[in-house]
Amino acid sequence: MNIVVCVKQVPDTATERKLRSDDKTLDRDAADGVVNELDEYAVEEALRLKEAHGGEVTVLTMGPDKASETIRKALAMGADKAVHLVDDALHGSDALGTSYALAQTLKKIGFDLVVLGSESTDARTGVLAAMLAERLGVPQLTFANKVEVNGTSIAIQRVTDYGYDKVEAVLPAVVSVVEKINEPRYPSFKGIMAAKKKPVEKLGVADAEIDVAQVGLAGSWSEVADFAAAPPRAAGTVVKDEGDGGVKAADFLASKKFV
Amino acid sequence: MDDLLRIDDALSEEQRLIRDTVKEFVSDRVLPHVGDWFEDASFPARELAPALGELGVLGMHLEGYGCAGLDAVAYGVACRELEAGDSGLRSFVSVQGSLAMFPIWKYGSAEQKEEWLPRMASGEAIGCFGLTEPDHGSDPAGMRTHAKQDPSGDWILNGAKMWITNGSIADVAVVWAQTEEGIRGFVVPTDTPGFSAPEIHKKMSLRASVTSSLYFDDVRLPAAAVLPGVRGLKGPLSCLSEARFGILWGVVGAARACLESAVDYSRSRVQFDRPIGGFQLTQEKLAWMYVGLGQSQLTALHLGRLKDAGSITPRQISFGKLANVRAALDIARQARTVLGGNGITLEYPVIRHMNNLESVLTYEGTQEIHTLVLGEALTGIPAYR
């Protein structure tokens, strides 16, 4: 089975994240880049599927040169090879543009199964899996907390508010995973040393036959109109319990529409 | 906390990945529990060893036999991140990799290597290192533990060792003993009759670490138990150079953890209506801790590069061990004062690191001996006796 895992480099959630004042895109130099956490679960799931069914795991990243660190981590965890889609023309692409660029690349490199995290910790749109599947004309199986492959059929448990749905499809397909699906492995030191020697193919927009009019800031259908720093946290309200603490707590929750 | 000097930018992508992996492991598996381990004077070696083995931490700087073969800087960075968790954890790893596996790897027979190294790399077997004795610490040449060959060729080992990390939990001990042909190393399975290793209690430092005495009462070993590749004190001293290199990196992690804790605390602790980090006295403490940390980090990186170039000398390692442990202890003590009363509880990492570093200052060459090494380097006059 030819599995492609899409991973994204995001700014470390433990640090302060900033937008650039010039083009209102994410300031990627302001914070250390890390692998989007949900994508680590995607890598783990892809590795487990490979271990169970054989095949190959390819990492696909779209991002600046710095994103090679993210590729290296996925390779160190055990992926076999990587494709790095890197081109200045891609800078500022929104979800629609990103899904187009990734879909073009996936058509070029081929796949039986695409696995990715259900959202990224930076933009948090959570729509990429659906957009990718639509652009590729394959089934989408999203928010999976369990994946089973049997020959050419695939079944997942799709997490919902009320429990889960069972969703089945035929490969090729796109699967997005949630964090309950597994416990990602640490890259081992041997894996880290071996990752150096694994092939990483760099593709530009021309290599992937990407129409530059559909990507980048100019090609995006959504834009950041304005942004401001989060206001400092206001002081909390202190409620004194004078025998009516329970009522006051309930009133507070009701005022916030929690009850 | 900002890496102001951007020292880690000098690391390769692999070295950074090793840093991040160990950091994540320590944050997941060690930091939530280490305060309790310290309080209970326990170290869950049997649970941690296989996990550390899977990661590739045990014997990480050795080649072959299931070891990862890291360069010296990567080995140092890993030690730094382990000791940011606890000096006891880093000690466990140092003893396993640099003191027990290294002599077998470097001086052992093919059979000894095959028997022990893969199991020690995976964490299935735990090792310890017996050099220090109750009456011979800084002066190991005077050791009284001795081994004698009987007519059958077997070695008969007698004596005692002290302050042996991992002693009571070890499957194998590398023991140094006097013989008729000088000091030799022996690979001693700890289930050999006559071997015992009672744990040393009532420690106020390295409590999340097992420390023991070793006793050898007519321990009979086959002729093949001796390490064939080395004779004399240079055998154990070469192991100590390996381990000290890990220490001079490791303590940077302990120091960083203390400074981070102090900075966080100073920003949130309010006295006289403002965070104590806004007071000049506190800022002076923090600034000097930052300077000390940066300097020791630079020392570690420089020595790592010398080691990778193959040119590092024992004197340079003495410099690093002396300078960096002292700096770390100063930082820990200053951090303790910033945290005030909270600085003495295990809710914060500071007192734990501070107490641990008292051991680190003394073990693997006391600060006094390393001082004399540098004194001799400067004057040409040895002042040891």
XYZ file of C-alpha atoms in Angstrom:
644
model
C 0.000 0.000 0.000
C 1.343 3.389 -1.020
C 0.545 5.702 1.895
C 1.190 9.434 1.758
C 1.093 11.402 5.020
C 0.614 15.140 4.745
C 2.470 16.928 7.532
C 2.614 20.621 8.233
C 5.174 22.637 10.105
C 3.495 25.002 12.554
C 4.880 27.467 15.082
C 5.439 25.910 18.485
C 2.191 26.296 20.401
C 4.207 26.872 23.575
C 5.585 30.136 22.202
C 3.893 33.404 21.322
C 2.664 33.288 17.733
C 2.636 36.410 15.584
C 1.335 37.594 12.234
C 3.523 39.647 9.936
C 2.577 43.322 9.615
C 3.406 43.489 5.878
C 1.257 40.744 4.334
C -0.662 39.551 7.426
C 0.592 36.011 7.081
C 2.049 33.931 9.864
C 5.501 35.067 10.982
C 7.297 31.743 10.694
C 10.623 33.167 11.783
C 9.235 34.446 15.090
C 8.808 30.998 16.615
C 10.431 27.595 16.396
C 8.708 25.303 13.942
C 7.344 21.970 15.118
C 5.368 19.201 13.485
C 1.649 19.921 13.723
C 0.672 17.690 16.612
C -2.221 15.922 14.894
C 0.027 15.142 11.946
C 2.252 13.121 14.288
C -0.746 10.900 14.933
C -1.208 10.668 11.174
C 2.419 9.583 10.726
C 2.020 7.009 13.498
C -1.163 5.626 11.928
C 0.487 5.420 8.517
C 3.460 3.560 10.029
C 1.136 1.124 11.793
C -0.797 0.489 8.576
C 2.465 -0.130 6.781
C 3.650 -2.473 9.522
C 0.381 -4.414 9.257
C -0.089 -4.425 5.489
C 3.301 -3.668 3.969
C 4.002 -0.925 1.471
C 5.647 2.422 1.768
C 5.056 5.648 3.675
C 5.846 8.917 1.936
C 5.806 12.229 3.793
C 4.428 15.213 1.903
C 5.027 18.737 3.174
C 4.255 22.082 1.652
C 6.196 24.883 3.262
C 9.366 26.975 3.209
C 12.889 25.519 3.371
C 12.682 25.445 7.160
C 9.928 22.819 6.904
C 12.653 20.265 6.138
C 12.957 19.886 9.940
C 9.420 18.587 10.005
C 10.153 16.148 7.210
C 13.202 14.932 9.103
C 11.167 14.144 12.185
C 8.601 12.131 10.217
C 11.410 10.241 8.488
C 13.066 9.612 11.864
C 9.812 8.137 13.142
C 10.056 5.626 10.312
C 8.606 7.016 7.070
C 10.484 5.838 3.988
C 10.845 8.959 1.884
C 9.567 12.481 1.509
C 8.378 15.043 -0.984
C 8.855 18.697 -0.099
C 6.726 21.111 -2.084
C 8.601 24.375 -1.724
C 8.202 27.490 -3.833
C 7.954 31.212 -3.066
C 4.836 31.287 -5.245
C 3.043 29.202 -2.606
C 3.577 31.731 0.204
C 0.302 32.859 1.744
C -1.895 30.170 0.156
C -5.196 29.692 1.996
C -6.816 26.298 2.568
C -8.309 26.252 -0.911
C -4.982 27.058 -2.548
C -3.120 24.611 -0.322
C -5.555 21.816 -1.121
C -5.091 22.509 -4.827
C -1.293 22.501 -4.593
C -1.241 19.318 -2.510
C -3.767 17.613 -4.798
C -1.647 18.410 -7.845
C 1.384 16.959 -6.080
C -0.510 13.864 -4.949
C -1.694 13.236 -8.502
C 1.891 13.411 -9.601
C 3.421 11.130 -6.943
C 0.481 8.692 -6.716
C -1.153 7.187 -3.624
C -3.482 4.489 -2.340
C -4.181 6.280 0.912
C -3.611 9.845 2.102
C -3.488 10.353 5.868
C -3.401 13.705 7.645
C -4.250 15.320 10.947
C -7.802 16.639 11.174
C -6.585 20.212 11.642
C -3.469 22.293 12.174
C -2.740 24.210 15.344
C -2.024 27.439 13.435
C -4.851 28.113 10.969
C -7.256 25.562 12.468
C -9.584 25.509 9.479
C -9.997 21.726 9.618
C -11.165 21.586 6.017
C -8.106 20.377 4.176
C -8.957 16.672 4.189
C -12.371 17.300 2.683
C -11.012 19.706 0.081
C -8.222 17.306 -0.863
C -10.611 14.383 -1.296
C -12.911 16.507 -3.445
C -10.091 17.733 -5.637
C -8.732 14.217 -6.018
C -12.179 12.726 -6.644
C -11.743 10.093 -3.921
C -13.738 9.274 -0.768
C -13.089 11.279 2.400
C -13.042 9.538 5.762
C -12.556 12.264 8.324
C -12.072 12.567 12.109
C -11.034 8.928 12.423
C -10.188 7.468 15.808
C -9.784 4.024 14.277
C -8.734 2.901 10.800
C -8.946 -0.582 9.351
C -7.782 -1.577 5.911
C -8.835 -4.839 4.327
C -7.567 -5.371 0.807
C -8.867 -2.394 -1.125
C -11.572 -1.455 1.352
C -11.109 0.897 4.270
C -13.290 1.461 7.311
C -12.988 4.091 10.017
C -14.731 5.184 13.153
C -15.644 8.831 12.659
C -15.785 10.667 15.975
C -19.018 12.605 16.468
C -20.664 14.495 19.324
C -22.853 11.483 20.069
C -20.258 8.685 19.708
C -18.982 7.544 16.364
C -20.121 6.698 12.862
C -18.763 3.755 10.922
C -17.651 4.963 7.529
C -16.479 2.616 4.787
C -15.010 3.275 1.389
C -12.835 1.809 -1.306
C -9.214 2.887 -1.799
C -7.794 5.235 -2.885
C -9.083 7.540 -0.185
C -8.232 10.416 2.158
C -8.324 9.888 5.923
C -7.990 12.532 8.623
C -7.238 11.428 12.177
C -7.943 12.733 15.662
C -5.617 12.465 18.638
C -7.478 9.556 20.216
C -6.383 7.245 17.417
C -2.970 6.222 18.772
C 0.078 7.262 20.763
C 2.776 8.511 18.391
C 6.179 6.902 18.865
C 9.279 8.902 19.717
C 11.784 8.963 16.879
C 14.565 6.632 18.011
C 18.195 7.773 17.838
C 18.822 5.127 15.196
C 15.810 6.393 13.291
C 17.159 9.929 13.526
C 20.548 8.855 12.170
C 18.922 6.787 9.406
C 16.656 9.677 8.385
C 19.700 11.530 7.046
C 20.047 8.966 4.297
C 16.397 8.799 3.249
C 15.451 10.475 -0.032
C 13.742 13.878 0.070
C 12.493 15.097 -3.307
C 12.020 18.860 -3.633
C 9.334 19.991 -6.035
C 8.495 23.506 -7.184
C 5.195 24.699 -8.639
C 6.307 23.881 -12.177
C 7.331 20.318 -11.199
C 3.909 19.663 -9.705
C 2.108 21.391 -12.585
C 0.560 23.929 -10.262
C -1.147 26.942 -11.833
C 0.325 29.843 -9.838
C -2.854 31.870 -10.314
C -4.609 29.495 -7.928
C -2.079 29.653 -5.081
C -0.226 32.177 -2.975
C -1.649 35.312 -1.403
C -3.020 36.629 -4.703
C -4.645 33.321 -5.594
C -6.359 32.897 -2.235
C -10.119 33.228 -1.890
C -9.876 34.217 1.744
C -7.726 36.928 3.241
C -6.836 38.345 6.621
C -8.540 41.741 6.664
C -7.082 42.926 9.922
C -5.695 41.610 13.171
C -4.954 42.856 16.659
C -3.175 41.507 19.693
C -5.345 39.583 22.121
C -6.455 41.897 24.927
C -4.810 41.199 28.268
C -6.799 38.833 30.408
C -9.284 40.788 32.549
C -9.358 40.190 36.268
C -11.830 37.466 37.236
C -14.949 38.001 39.303
C -14.758 36.846 42.876
C -18.008 35.348 44.151
C -18.345 35.011 47.893
C -20.132 31.944 49.141
C -22.672 33.125 51.723
C -24.576 29.883 51.756
C -25.780 30.544 48.207
C -22.557 29.596 46.368
C -24.246 26.857 44.385
C -26.953 29.180 43.120
C -24.415 31.835 42.184
C -22.291 29.282 40.312
C -25.364 28.031 38.458
C -26.407 31.607 37.602
C -22.925 32.285 36.272
C -22.970 29.192 34.071
C -26.461 30.093 32.844
C -25.321 33.632 31.993
C -22.620 32.097 29.805
C -25.202 29.730 28.273
C -23.449 26.615 29.653
C -26.634 25.446 31.373
C 13.088 31.116 28.145
C 14.987 32.524 25.207
C 18.227 30.926 24.067
C 19.677 34.448 23.918
C 23.015 33.456 22.403
C 21.267 31.145 19.890
C 23.786 28.461 20.815
C 21.500 25.657 19.686
C 21.428 27.181 16.203
C 24.910 25.688 15.903
C 23.441 22.192 16.233
C 22.753 20.072 13.179
C 19.226 19.026 12.278
C 19.898 15.550 13.731
C 21.287 16.993 16.946
C 18.223 19.203 17.318
C 15.938 16.253 16.690
C 17.767 14.279 19.372
C 17.380 17.239 21.725
C 13.662 17.503 21.044
C 13.091 13.763 21.354
C 14.808 13.483 24.735
C 13.076 16.635 25.943
C 9.704 15.213 24.979
C 10.480 11.891 26.643
C 11.587 13.605 29.847
C 8.551 15.838 29.822
C 6.172 12.880 29.278
C 7.792 10.184 31.362
C 9.977 11.814 34.003
C 8.915 15.320 35.021
C 5.405 14.355 36.186
C 6.873 11.798 38.621
C 10.417 12.756 39.514
C 9.465 14.811 42.562
C 7.774 11.732 44.005
C 10.714 9.503 43.123
C 12.994 11.938 44.883
C 10.777 12.086 47.952
C 10.370 8.293 48.063
C 14.062 7.718 47.294
C 13.201 5.444 44.386
C 14.087 5.172 40.731
C 11.950 2.939 38.480
C 14.928 1.635 36.541
C 13.228 -1.531 35.300
C 10.398 0.471 33.722
C 12.563 3.265 32.345
C 15.475 1.193 31.038
C 13.538 -0.545 28.209
C 11.969 2.769 27.189
C 15.379 4.472 27.179
C 16.733 1.501 25.240
C 14.021 1.771 22.615
C 14.817 5.438 22.238
C 18.486 4.561 21.725
C 19.798 6.435 24.768
C 21.755 3.571 26.330
C 25.267 3.438 24.879
C 24.170 6.080 22.374
C 27.722 7.154 21.509
C 28.959 3.620 20.775
C 28.992 1.940 17.349
C 27.479 -1.461 16.674
C 25.760 -3.958 19.007
C 22.451 -2.146 18.675
C 23.908 1.244 19.641
C 23.022 4.427 17.764
C 26.562 5.716 17.129
C 25.917 9.381 17.885
C 28.575 12.053 17.598
C 29.884 13.681 20.774
C 27.780 16.842 20.534
C 24.594 14.799 20.061
C 25.573 12.664 23.055
C 26.120 15.837 25.057
C 22.803 17.363 24.021
C 21.006 14.175 25.039
C 22.724 14.258 28.462
C 21.748 17.912 28.847
C 18.085 17.169 28.237
C 18.130 14.104 30.512
C 19.638 16.096 33.351
C 17.144 18.913 32.819
C 14.840 16.192 34.142
C 17.039 14.962 36.987
C 20.717 14.302 37.616
C 19.710 10.823 38.796
C 18.303 10.002 35.358
C 21.412 11.280 33.623
C 23.575 9.363 36.101
C 21.714 6.165 35.271
C 22.360 6.726 31.585
C 25.993 7.792 32.081
C 26.763 4.739 34.175
C 25.050 2.374 31.781
C 26.578 3.811 28.609
C 29.897 5.384 29.536
C 30.989 3.388 32.577
C 29.563 -0.103 32.046
C 29.057 -0.481 28.282
C 32.037 1.619 27.199
C 34.763 -0.541 28.855
C 33.158 -3.730 27.524
C 32.878 -2.132 24.073
C 36.421 -0.742 24.134
C 38.393 -3.362 26.080
C 36.162 -6.453 26.091
C 36.526 -9.756 24.225
C 34.198 -10.569 21.335
C 32.293 -12.922 23.641
C 31.892 -10.280 26.355
C 30.604 -7.779 23.816
C 28.138 -10.215 22.264
C 26.909 -11.349 25.648
C 26.299 -7.952 27.209
C 26.199 -5.014 24.804
C 22.989 -5.743 22.860
C 21.078 -6.464 26.075
C 22.483 -3.370 27.743
C 21.657 -1.190 24.721
C 18.050 -2.377 24.795
C 17.776 -1.791 28.544
C 17.132 -5.462 29.273
C 20.369 -5.680 31.260
C 21.570 -2.950 33.628
C 25.230 -2.345 34.365
C 27.283 -0.667 37.077
C 30.928 0.333 37.471
C 33.054 -0.470 40.507
C 36.115 1.702 40.997
C 35.649 3.839 44.130
C 36.223 2.103 47.466
C 35.327 3.058 51.027
C 38.912 4.187 51.672
C 39.953 5.074 48.128
C 37.989 7.758 46.307
C 40.244 10.381 44.737
C 43.160 7.978 45.063
C 41.960 4.903 43.162
C 45.498 3.592 42.618
C 45.497 2.549 46.261
C 42.488 0.257 45.802
C 42.408 -2.827 47.991
C 39.990 -4.945 45.968
C 42.090 -7.667 44.398
C 41.768 -10.669 42.121
C 44.003 -13.701 42.117
C 44.143 -16.557 39.625
C 43.982 -20.006 41.186
C 45.673 -23.012 39.516
C 42.516 -23.760 37.481
C 42.812 -20.328 35.862
C 39.712 -18.988 37.615
C 39.911 -15.547 39.184
C 39.024 -15.154 42.856
C 37.784 -11.617 43.584
C 37.752 -10.085 47.086
C 37.134 -6.574 48.373
C 34.540 -3.814 48.492
C 33.420 -0.854 46.409
C 31.339 2.126 47.479
C 29.096 4.842 45.996
C 28.200 2.616 43.065
C 25.313 3.966 40.990
C 22.908 1.207 39.876
C 24.790 -1.307 42.083
C 21.783 -3.045 43.688
C 19.778 -3.238 40.450
C 22.597 -4.206 38.100
C 22.815 -7.461 36.150
C 26.503 -6.937 35.481
C 29.267 -5.034 37.221
C 32.493 -3.869 35.608
C 34.861 -4.140 38.567
C 38.428 -2.861 38.720
C 40.799 -4.809 40.957
C 44.480 -5.156 41.763
C 46.145 -8.231 40.282
C 49.724 -9.414 40.094
C 49.913 -7.688 36.723
C 48.446 -4.383 37.904
C 44.878 -3.096 37.852
C 42.546 -5.137 35.623
C 38.866 -4.883 34.798
C 36.430 -7.778 35.352
C 32.975 -8.383 33.930
C 31.061 -9.746 36.905
C 27.499 -11.062 36.574
C 25.803 -9.918 39.770
C 24.258 -13.343 40.404
C 27.747 -14.826 40.918
C 28.006 -16.414 44.404
C 29.869 -14.151 46.834
C 28.670 -10.927 45.167
C 26.372 -8.674 47.187
C 25.239 -5.076 46.672
C 23.342 -3.487 49.559
C 21.789 -0.109 48.803
C 23.064 3.020 50.530
C 20.242 4.863 52.287
C 19.809 8.208 54.061
C 21.093 10.160 51.048
C 19.939 13.766 50.716
C 21.106 13.992 47.095
C 20.490 11.903 43.967
C 17.545 10.368 45.747
C 15.971 9.359 42.414
C 18.966 7.120 41.776
C 20.133 3.825 43.210
C 23.472 4.014 45.049
C 25.088 0.920 46.557
C 28.089 -0.753 48.063
C 29.505 -3.810 46.317
C 31.037 -6.647 48.313
C 33.095 -9.468 46.812
C 33.567 -12.452 49.084
C 35.633 -15.045 47.230
C 33.754 -14.341 44.012
C 34.905 -17.015 41.576
C 35.074 -15.860 37.956
C 36.201 -17.754 34.852
C 39.503 -16.753 33.249
C 37.463 -15.173 30.445
C 35.875 -12.667 32.847
C 38.833 -10.290 32.663
C 38.723 -7.413 30.156
C 41.576 -8.410 27.830
C 42.143 -5.008 26.225
C 43.552 -2.892 29.039
C 45.848 -2.951 32.045
C 46.482 -0.278 34.640
C 44.578 2.731 35.862
C 44.208 4.157 32.371
C 41.363 1.649 31.844
C 38.967 3.077 34.417
C 40.238 6.641 33.859
C 39.356 6.449 30.158
C 35.802 5.465 31.138
C 35.618 8.402 33.521
C 36.654 10.783 30.749
C 33.667 9.551 28.726
C 31.289 9.961 31.625
C 32.664 13.356 32.684
C 32.038 14.605 29.180
C 28.380 13.664 29.681
C 28.363 15.443 33.040
C 29.743 18.724 31.751
C 26.853 18.788 29.272
C 24.291 17.343 31.637
C 24.646 19.963 34.362
C 23.826 22.659 31.812
C 20.378 21.066 31.652
C 19.974 21.086 35.429
C 21.093 24.723 35.547
C 18.693 25.684 32.767
C 15.791 24.016 34.557
C 16.604 26.013 37.704
C 16.864 29.317 35.861
C 13.624 28.683 33.962
C 11.879 27.934 37.203
C 13.273 31.097 38.811
C 12.290 33.278 35.851
C 8.746 31.910 35.781
C 8.398 32.340 39.498
C 9.784 35.881 39.491
C 7.247 36.959 36.894
C 4.236 35.651 38.751
C 5.171 36.071 42.417
C 3.886 39.451 43.605
C 5.333 41.221 46.642
C 4.953 44.916 47.485
C 2.350 45.074 44.678
C 4.644 44.013 41.825
C 6.192 40.836 40.469
C 9.494 40.191 42.230
C 11.072 39.922 38.754
C 10.636 43.690 38.601
C 13.036 44.260 41.484
C 16.653 45.022 40.711
C 17.978 42.512 43.234
C 16.069 39.718 41.519
C 17.069 40.871 38.058
C 20.719 40.903 39.051
C 20.448 37.314 40.226
C 18.662 36.238 37.053
C 21.089 38.071 34.787
C 24.156 36.435 36.333
C 22.482 33.044 36.210
C 21.828 33.646 32.501
C 25.476 34.570 31.968
C 26.667 31.490 33.839
C 24.335 29.277 31.855
C 25.419 30.705 28.506
C 29.097 30.366 29.367
C 28.783 26.770 30.491
C 26.759 25.959 27.375
C 29.491 27.431 25.194
C 32.131 25.463 27.080
C 30.156 22.266 26.556
C 29.680 22.917 22.840
C 33.332 23.756 22.341
C 34.473 20.609 24.143
C 31.936 18.584 22.161
C 33.488 19.831 18.943
C 36.978 19.005 20.209
C 35.777 15.511 21.069
C 34.227 15.086 17.643
C 37.510 16.239 16.112
C 39.243 13.526 18.154
C 41.584 15.971 19.877
C 40.012 16.412 23.311
C 42.334 15.903 26.288
C 41.560 14.806 29.865
C 42.675 18.240 31.072
C 40.097 19.921 28.870
C 37.441 17.607 30.264
C 38.586 18.524 33.787
C 38.158 22.187 32.873
C 34.616 21.549 31.647
C 33.587 19.374 34.573
C 34.976 21.816 37.121
C 33.615 24.948 35.471
C 30.187 23.698 34.487
C 29.280 21.848 37.672
C 30.333 24.846 39.736
C 28.294 27.163 37.504
C 25.270 24.881 37.711
C 25.460 24.674 41.494
C 25.738 28.466 41.767
C 22.723 28.866 39.492
C 20.711 26.324 41.474
C 21.515 28.067 44.769
C 20.607 31.487 43.374
C 17.394 30.109 41.895
C 16.551 28.694 45.302
C 16.704 32.185 46.808
C 14.473 33.624 44.081
C 11.835 31.026 44.897
C 11.990 31.859 48.592
C 10.162 29.319 50.722
C 8.815 27.569 47.650
C 12.418 26.975 46.675
C 12.727 24.246 49.289
C 9.747 22.147 48.175
C 9.599 19.424 45.557
C 6.701 21.272 43.912
C 9.485 23.083 42.066
C 12.568 21.440 40.556
C 15.128 23.737 42.155
C 15.967 22.160 45.518
C 16.054 18.736 43.857
C 18.604 19.905 41.287
C 20.529 21.825 43.927
C 20.870 18.813 46.187
C 21.680 16.531 43.262
C 24.448 18.838 42.104
C 26.199 18.442 45.447
C 26.840 14.825 44.424
C 27.751 15.788 40.892
C 30.319 18.235 42.280
C 32.002 15.358 44.083
C 31.585 12.314 41.891
C 33.653 11.505 38.800
C 36.578 13.512 40.078
C 35.955 15.939 42.910
C 36.140 19.640 42.246
C 39.364 19.579 44.301
C 41.028 16.992 42.055
C 39.967 18.775 38.865
C 41.318 21.983 40.381
C 44.659 20.266 40.907
C 44.606 19.009 37.314
C 44.318 22.596 36.130
C 46.904 23.714 38.698
C 49.348 21.193 37.319
C 48.509 22.236 33.763
C 49.399 25.834 34.615
C 52.469 25.340 36.789
C 53.809 22.014 35.693
C 53.925 21.048 39.374
C 51.677 18.183 40.513
C 50.142 18.942 43.915
C 48.129 15.780 44.513
C 50.161 14.438 47.402
